[in-house]
Tab-separated table of C-alpha atoms in Angstrom:
chain	number	residue	atom	x	y	z
A	92	MET	CA	52.166	64.123	183.362
A	93	ASN	CA	48.516	65.355	183.373
A	94	GLU	CA	49.684	68.944	183.713
A	95	PRO	CA	49.640	71.018	180.511
A	96	LEU	CA	52.857	71.122	178.428
A	97	VAL	CA	53.112	74.658	177.036
A	98	LEU	CA	55.618	76.329	174.728
A	99	GLY	CA	55.924	80.108	175.191
A	100	ILE	CA	57.408	82.681	172.813
A	101	GLU	CA	58.585	86.155	173.897
A	102	THR	CA	59.743	88.840	171.434
A	103	SER	CA	58.549	92.114	172.934
A	104	CYS	CA	61.997	93.782	172.857
A	105	ASP	CA	65.517	92.564	172.171
A	106	GLU	CA	65.412	88.988	173.532
A	107	THR	CA	64.099	86.052	171.559
A	108	GLY	CA	62.803	83.806	174.318
A	109	VAL	CA	61.354	80.324	174.020
A	110	GLY	CA	60.293	78.509	177.193
A	111	ILE	CA	58.640	75.186	177.800
A	112	VAL	CA	56.854	74.352	181.029
A	113	ARG	CA	54.767	71.490	182.355
A	114	GLY	CA	52.366	72.952	184.917
A	115	HIS	CA	54.651	74.929	187.204
A	116	THR	CA	57.774	73.029	186.269
A	117	LEU	CA	60.312	74.682	183.978
A	118	LEU	CA	61.714	72.339	181.374
A	119	ALA	CA	63.566	74.752	179.084
A	120	ASP	CA	64.324	78.468	178.928
A	121	ALA	CA	66.176	79.292	175.723
A	122	VAL	CA	67.099	82.944	175.092
A	123	ALA	CA	68.893	84.574	172.158
A	124	SER	CA	69.727	88.192	172.944
A	125	SER	CA	70.597	90.908	170.452
A	126	VAL	CA	71.817	93.317	173.162
A	127	ASP	CA	75.324	93.442	171.741
A	128	GLU	CA	73.920	94.710	168.414
A	129	HIS	CA	72.185	97.575	170.193
A	130	ALA	CA	75.029	98.532	172.540
A	131	ARG	CA	76.761	100.849	170.079
A	132	PHE	CA	73.524	102.845	169.761
A	133	GLY	CA	73.091	103.154	173.537
A	134	GLY	CA	69.618	101.659	173.397
A	135	VAL	CA	67.353	99.191	171.556
A	136	VAL	CA	66.826	99.859	167.805
A	137	PRO	CA	63.406	98.414	166.872
A	138	GLU	CA	64.361	97.413	163.320
A	139	VAL	CA	67.563	95.684	164.488
A	140	ALA	CA	65.553	93.848	167.146
A	141	SER	CA	62.972	92.629	164.644
A	142	ARG	CA	65.600	91.282	162.253
A	143	ALA	CA	67.415	89.537	165.122
A	144	HIS	CA	64.167	87.831	166.148
A	145	LEU	CA	63.651	86.536	162.600
A	146	GLU	CA	67.085	85.022	162.529
A	147	ALA	CA	66.982	83.558	166.004
A	148	MET	CA	63.410	82.189	166.108
A	149	VAL	CA	63.805	78.705	164.638
A	150	PRO	CA	67.186	77.901	166.258
A	151	THR	CA	65.834	79.019	169.670
A	152	ILE	CA	62.702	76.912	169.353
A	153	GLU	CA	64.913	73.899	168.370
A	154	ARG	CA	67.212	74.485	171.326
A	155	ALA	CA	64.327	74.668	173.780
A	156	CYS	CA	62.795	71.425	172.523
A	157	GLU	CA	66.160	69.700	172.767
A	158	THR	CA	66.727	70.924	176.319
A	159	ALA	CA	63.243	69.894	177.414
A	160	GLY	CA	63.575	66.531	175.684
A	161	ILE	CA	60.344	66.898	173.714
A	162	ARG	CA	59.152	67.098	170.146
A	163	LEU	CA	57.049	70.001	168.958
A	164	HIS	CA	53.942	67.912	168.476
A	165	ASP	CA	54.108	66.903	172.172
A	166	VAL	CA	53.025	70.318	173.405
A	167	ASP	CA	49.426	70.959	174.448
A	168	ALA	CA	49.347	74.655	173.656
A	169	ILE	CA	51.360	77.632	172.265
A	170	ALA	CA	51.531	80.877	174.246
A	171	VAL	CA	52.953	84.137	172.849
A	172	THR	CA	53.426	87.729	173.980
A	173	ASN	CA	51.094	89.819	171.839
A	174	GLY	CA	51.804	93.081	173.731
A	175	PRO	CA	52.901	95.491	174.938
A	176	GLY	CA	56.282	95.996	173.338
A	177	LEU	CA	57.922	97.023	170.050
A	178	ALA	CA	55.421	96.500	167.214
A	179	GLY	CA	57.813	94.908	164.704
A	180	ALA	CA	59.371	92.645	167.319
A	181	LEU	CA	55.987	91.491	168.576
A	182	LEU	CA	54.855	90.675	165.023
A	183	VAL	CA	57.719	88.213	164.592
A	184	GLY	CA	56.728	86.287	167.708
A	185	VAL	CA	53.003	86.337	167.028
A	186	ALA	CA	53.524	85.172	163.446
A	187	ALA	CA	55.762	82.329	164.576
A	188	ALA	CA	53.246	81.257	167.224
A	189	LYS	CA	50.390	81.291	164.742
A	190	ALA	CA	52.397	79.149	162.341
A	191	LEU	CA	53.128	76.604	165.077
A	192	ALA	CA	49.510	76.541	166.314
A	193	LEU	CA	48.145	76.103	162.819
A	194	GLY	CA	50.735	73.517	161.774
A	195	LEU	CA	50.478	71.464	164.951
A	196	GLY	CA	46.762	71.830	165.424
A	197	LYS	CA	47.219	73.278	168.918
A	198	PRO	CA	45.384	76.105	170.719
A	199	ILE	CA	47.124	79.490	170.894
A	200	TYR	CA	47.097	81.959	173.781
A	201	GLY	CA	48.079	85.555	173.124
A	202	VAL	CA	49.131	86.889	176.564
A	203	ASN	CA	50.177	90.145	178.123
A	204	HIS	CA	53.910	90.731	178.671
A	205	LEU	CA	53.374	92.358	182.068
A	206	ALA	CA	51.171	89.611	183.445
A	207	SER	CA	53.737	87.100	182.254
A	208	HIS	CA	56.314	88.754	184.534
A	209	VAL	CA	53.926	88.022	187.426
A	210	ALA	CA	53.203	84.407	186.408
A	211	VAL	CA	56.860	83.416	186.058
A	212	ASP	CA	57.347	83.422	189.787
A	213	GLN	CA	55.246	80.247	189.962
A	214	LEU	CA	58.072	78.387	188.298
A	215	GLU	CA	60.299	79.094	191.277
A	216	HIS	CA	58.087	79.600	194.302
A	217	GLY	CA	54.932	77.656	193.438
A	218	PRO	CA	51.326	78.884	193.063
A	219	LEU	CA	50.845	82.621	193.378
A	220	PRO	CA	49.215	83.978	196.524
A	221	GLU	CA	46.028	85.642	195.335
A	222	PRO	CA	45.466	88.424	196.038
A	223	CYS	CA	48.989	89.884	195.912
A	224	ILE	CA	50.591	93.184	195.013
A	225	ALA	CA	52.882	92.940	191.997
A	226	MET	CA	55.500	95.565	191.256
A	227	LEU	CA	56.917	95.286	187.740
A	228	VAL	CA	60.013	97.302	187.022
A	229	SER	CA	61.859	97.175	183.691
A	230	GLY	CA	63.209	99.321	180.886
A	231	GLY	CA	59.741	100.146	179.604
A	232	HIS	CA	57.486	99.718	182.633
A	233	SER	CA	57.201	100.661	186.251
A	234	SER	CA	53.864	99.420	187.463
A	235	LEU	CA	51.994	98.483	190.656
A	236	LEU	CA	49.245	95.929	190.202
A	237	ARG	CA	46.679	94.331	192.473
A	238	VAL	CA	46.448	90.736	191.311
A	239	THR	CA	43.513	88.513	192.253
A	240	ASP	CA	43.666	86.241	189.143
A	241	VAL	CA	46.864	86.329	187.027
A	242	THR	CA	44.869	85.180	183.981
A	243	GLY	CA	42.904	88.462	184.156
A	244	HIS	CA	39.554	86.722	184.702
A	245	GLU	CA	36.902	89.188	185.936
A	246	GLY	CA	39.332	92.059	186.310
A	247	GLY	CA	41.926	89.941	188.044
A	248	VAL	CA	44.783	92.304	187.222
A	249	ASP	CA	44.024	95.813	188.459
A	250	PRO	CA	46.526	98.678	187.930
A	251	MET	CA	47.175	100.838	190.980
A	252	GLY	CA	50.020	102.969	189.720
A	253	GLN	CA	52.490	103.375	186.880
A	254	THR	CA	55.330	105.509	185.686
A	255	ILE	CA	54.357	108.926	184.327
A	256	ASP	CA	57.645	109.411	182.474
A	257	ASP	CA	60.883	107.420	182.485
A	258	ALA	CA	60.589	103.859	183.753
A	259	ALA	CA	63.114	102.680	186.320
A	260	GLY	CA	65.159	100.571	183.867
A	261	GLU	CA	65.230	103.444	181.318
A	262	ALA	CA	66.638	105.718	184.045
A	263	PHE	CA	69.294	103.186	184.812
A	264	ASP	CA	70.327	103.088	181.148
A	265	LYS	CA	70.462	106.865	180.815
A	266	VAL	CA	72.444	107.416	184.005
A	267	ALA	CA	74.872	104.629	183.031
A	268	ARG	CA	75.499	106.479	179.763
A	269	LEU	CA	76.246	109.691	181.736
A	270	LEU	CA	78.773	107.766	183.785
A	271	GLY	CA	80.438	106.147	180.830
A	272	LEU	CA	79.128	102.673	181.753
A	273	PRO	CA	78.101	100.090	179.123
A	274	PHE	CA	74.561	99.364	177.911
A	275	PRO	CA	72.393	97.901	179.355
A	276	GLY	CA	73.021	100.134	182.396
A	277	GLY	CA	71.324	98.189	185.182
A	278	PRO	CA	73.901	95.466	185.927
A	279	HIS	CA	76.786	97.906	185.607
A	280	ILE	CA	75.311	100.479	187.967
A	281	ASP	CA	74.476	97.667	190.412
A	282	ARG	CA	78.100	96.529	190.262
A	283	ALA	CA	79.609	100.038	190.613
A	284	ALA	CA	77.220	100.892	193.451
A	285	ARG	CA	78.667	98.098	195.619
A	286	GLU	CA	81.877	100.136	195.883
A	287	GLY	CA	80.086	103.450	196.482
A	288	ASP	CA	78.341	105.327	199.261
A	289	THR	CA	74.532	105.390	199.114
A	290	VAL	CA	74.307	108.667	201.037
A	291	ALA	CA	77.206	110.482	199.341
A	292	ILE	CA	74.742	112.557	197.214
A	293	ASP	CA	71.188	113.467	198.146
A	294	PHE	CA	69.368	112.821	194.901
A	295	PRO	CA	65.603	113.548	194.768
A	296	ARG	CA	62.818	111.016	195.298
A	297	GLY	CA	60.167	111.623	192.654
A	298	LEU	CA	56.470	111.903	193.545
A	299	THR	CA	57.057	111.456	197.305
A	300	SER	CA	56.115	114.909	198.602
A	301	ARG	CA	52.817	115.311	200.462
A	302	ARG	CA	51.264	117.147	197.537
A	303	ASP	CA	52.454	114.600	194.972
A	304	LEU	CA	51.211	111.709	197.088
A	305	GLU	CA	47.702	113.208	197.037
A	306	ARG	CA	47.574	112.891	193.240
A	307	HIS	CA	50.112	110.222	192.471
A	308	ARG	CA	50.308	108.011	195.549
A	309	PHE	CA	51.220	104.873	193.667
A	310	ASP	CA	52.725	106.399	190.531
A	311	PHE	CA	56.426	106.731	189.687
A	312	SER	CA	58.630	109.421	188.102
A	313	PHE	CA	62.323	109.019	187.418
A	314	SER	CA	62.860	111.744	184.803
A	315	GLY	CA	63.640	114.374	187.451
A	316	LEU	CA	66.111	112.034	189.130
A	317	LYS	CA	67.879	111.391	185.827
A	318	THR	CA	68.118	115.167	185.252
A	319	ALA	CA	69.471	115.725	188.706
A	320	VAL	CA	72.215	113.157	188.176
A	321	ALA	CA	73.064	114.789	184.832
A	322	ARG	CA	73.379	118.258	186.371
A	323	TRP	CA	75.489	116.981	189.255
A	324	VAL	CA	77.888	115.168	186.913
A	325	GLU	CA	78.080	118.183	184.597
A	326	ALA	CA	78.889	120.522	187.511
A	327	LYS	CA	81.778	118.272	188.516
A	328	GLU	CA	83.095	118.138	184.970
A	329	ARG	CA	82.863	121.949	184.566
A	330	ALA	CA	84.858	122.342	187.761
A	331	GLY	CA	87.502	120.084	186.400
A	332	GLU	CA	86.927	117.570	189.234
A	333	PRO	CA	86.833	113.803	188.797
A	334	VAL	CA	83.341	112.251	188.882
A	335	PRO	CA	83.131	109.656	191.679
A	336	VAL	CA	81.334	107.056	189.528
A	337	ASN	CA	80.793	104.524	192.335
A	338	ASP	CA	79.258	107.128	194.674
A	339	VAL	CA	76.976	108.523	191.956
A	340	ALA	CA	75.879	105.022	191.034
A	341	ALA	CA	75.201	104.056	194.650
A	342	SER	CA	73.303	107.298	195.439
A	343	PHE	CA	71.237	107.122	192.254
A	344	GLN	CA	70.427	103.468	192.784
A	345	GLU	CA	69.409	104.138	196.354
A	346	ALA	CA	67.011	106.891	195.262
A	347	VAL	CA	65.350	104.592	192.743
A	348	CYS	CA	65.062	101.573	195.065
A	349	ASP	CA	63.896	103.740	197.977
A	350	VAL	CA	60.934	105.082	195.945
A	351	LEU	CA	60.045	101.691	194.412
A	352	VAL	CA	60.033	99.876	197.754
A	353	ARG	CA	58.257	102.666	199.624
A	354	LYS	CA	55.403	102.805	197.186
A	355	ALA	CA	55.051	99.046	196.830
A	356	LEU	CA	54.792	98.508	200.555
A	357	ASP	CA	52.354	101.393	200.883
A	358	ALA	CA	50.142	99.746	198.231
A	359	ALA	CA	50.260	96.415	200.047
A	360	ALA	CA	49.429	98.104	203.393
A	361	SER	CA	46.607	100.132	201.863
A	362	GLU	CA	44.978	96.955	200.467
A	363	GLY	CA	45.657	94.841	203.532
A	364	ILE	CA	47.629	92.400	201.390
A	365	GLU	CA	50.553	90.499	202.893
A	366	ASP	CA	52.300	89.312	199.701
A	367	LEU	CA	54.462	91.456	197.447
A	368	LEU	CA	55.823	90.058	194.186
A	369	ILE	CA	58.560	91.977	192.298
A	370	GLY	CA	59.247	91.186	188.639
A	371	GLY	CA	60.781	92.681	185.507
A	372	GLY	CA	64.432	93.220	184.550
A	373	VAL	CA	65.157	95.718	187.378
A	374	ALA	CA	64.015	93.084	189.891
A	375	ALA	CA	67.397	91.523	189.327
A	376	ASN	CA	68.972	94.507	191.091
A	377	SER	CA	70.620	93.377	194.305
A	378	ARG	CA	69.857	96.552	196.286
A	379	LEU	CA	66.179	96.493	195.319
A	380	ARG	CA	65.914	92.935	196.535
A	381	HIS	CA	67.653	93.618	199.846
A	382	LEU	CA	65.804	96.792	200.622
A	383	ALA	CA	62.398	95.230	199.830
A	384	GLU	CA	63.018	92.218	202.025
A	385	GLU	CA	64.455	94.315	204.840
A	386	ARG	CA	61.573	96.763	204.996
A	387	ALA	CA	58.790	94.231	204.257
A	388	SER	CA	59.877	91.996	207.118
A	389	LYS	CA	59.283	94.822	209.571
A	390	LEU	CA	55.710	95.156	208.287
A	391	GLY	CA	54.922	91.428	208.192
A	392	ILE	CA	54.773	91.446	204.380
A	393	ARG	CA	56.197	88.515	202.461
A	394	VAL	CA	58.316	89.271	199.384
A	395	ARG	CA	58.684	87.010	196.329
A	396	VAL	CA	61.246	87.722	193.681
A	397	PRO	CA	62.187	85.228	190.907
A	398	ARG	CA	65.890	84.492	190.359
A	399	PRO	CA	67.598	87.071	188.153
A	400	GLY	CA	67.450	84.891	185.023
A	401	LEU	CA	63.665	84.790	185.239
A	402	CYS	CA	63.334	88.560	185.866
A	403	THR	CA	64.591	89.644	182.460
A	404	ASP	CA	62.462	88.952	179.407
A	405	ASN	CA	62.220	85.223	178.588
A	406	GLY	CA	59.939	82.645	177.048
A	407	ALA	CA	59.514	80.784	180.334
A	408	MET	CA	57.360	83.520	181.734
A	409	VAL	CA	55.051	83.397	178.689
A	410	ALA	CA	54.783	79.628	178.916
A	411	ALA	CA	54.030	79.935	182.667
A	412	LEU	CA	51.102	82.222	181.975
A	413	GLY	CA	49.938	80.062	179.111
A	414	SER	CA	50.042	76.999	181.356
A	415	GLU	CA	47.878	78.874	183.873
A	416	MET	CA	45.404	79.755	181.112
A	417	VAL	CA	45.138	76.052	180.157
A	418	ALA	CA	44.857	74.892	183.763
A	419	ARG	CA	42.103	77.346	184.525
A	420	GLY	CA	40.126	76.539	181.374
A	421	ARG	CA	40.425	79.940	179.732
A	422	THR	CA	39.230	80.159	176.157
A	423	PRO	CA	42.146	80.170	173.672
A	424	SER	CA	42.783	83.138	171.423
A	425	SER	CA	41.753	83.148	167.796
A	426	LEU	CA	44.293	82.724	165.009
A	427	ASP	CA	43.780	86.330	163.951
A	428	LEU	CA	45.051	87.706	167.232
A	429	PRO	CA	46.889	90.988	166.761
A	430	ALA	CA	50.225	92.295	168.014
A	431	ASP	CA	49.414	95.310	170.158
A	432	SER	CA	52.350	97.528	171.115
A	433	SER	CA	50.296	99.509	173.640
A	434	LEU	CA	48.235	96.639	175.094
A	435	PRO	CA	46.935	97.633	178.532
A	436	VAL	CA	47.812	95.329	181.477
A	437	THR	CA	44.077	94.727	182.086
A	438	GLU	CA	43.907	92.765	178.816
A	439	VAL	CA	45.769	89.660	179.902
A	440	LEU	CA	44.404	87.222	177.251
A	441	ALA	CA	43.746	88.064	173.608
A	442	GLY	CA	40.343	87.052	172.298
């Protein structure tokens, strides 16, 4: 009971997440998703997301408190994602967190969305190994980080590589649309790929040639892969031939996962680090998990991946990072903390 009780709020995209943790123990993880409202547009519409957050915020906070069996004034601190993400969506969460902190007289911690994806693993597998390599893969981000302190103290989160165009999750969504699969594309491609052949089509692996590796060893690029899939599908359609959706899904997914795992393990080996953490929405992909564990075991590298429900955006991950801030004695943020849509991963805690 001496561990900090922290409420976390996440509104960086289309999920309104409210999580409550005590130390490394998850007490509640309430999520209200507006994905169905975006599906007809084939992607997230920022204004729709912002309005959905406004409507869902109070009911989601109430549901989290009820699940955790606490009252709001019981919490020791409020944590909130203040970036990166959609500007309007972030503002809703930050405003709600400020209101709670001011009304309850509790400290507020504005935390980085990406670092939160790293911290959430503590709720399932215990304290993070530090240092570790973290690979974050989602609709907006594909990043490789060297983490020595998840709170960002003294440069504790150091970027090694990132996407230079489409992120992995974005590519999944675009390819799913090409194949006539629903939005969001990741789960549907994963499901279709189980019935397909991973080597049926030789799709390209971006930034893996010798020349590319000299300049972009740990960076990612999935735009060329997306285009290659589009051209392959279009050629089939022009020829009047049926598109083998399962084979295309499996071959595309294999190309993405191959590159992600290859670069993550190379980063770990180059730093002499034996722990790899994978987070973000794409970390829920079954093939990515299997391939990472299979290849890492041959190199003596340990892999940690949260359960799928903790990979996608949620308030629990924000609360987990907030709890770590409290436990390590980090100075709380001020009540005028901003929402920063382009917040760099090196800025883990707002001043």
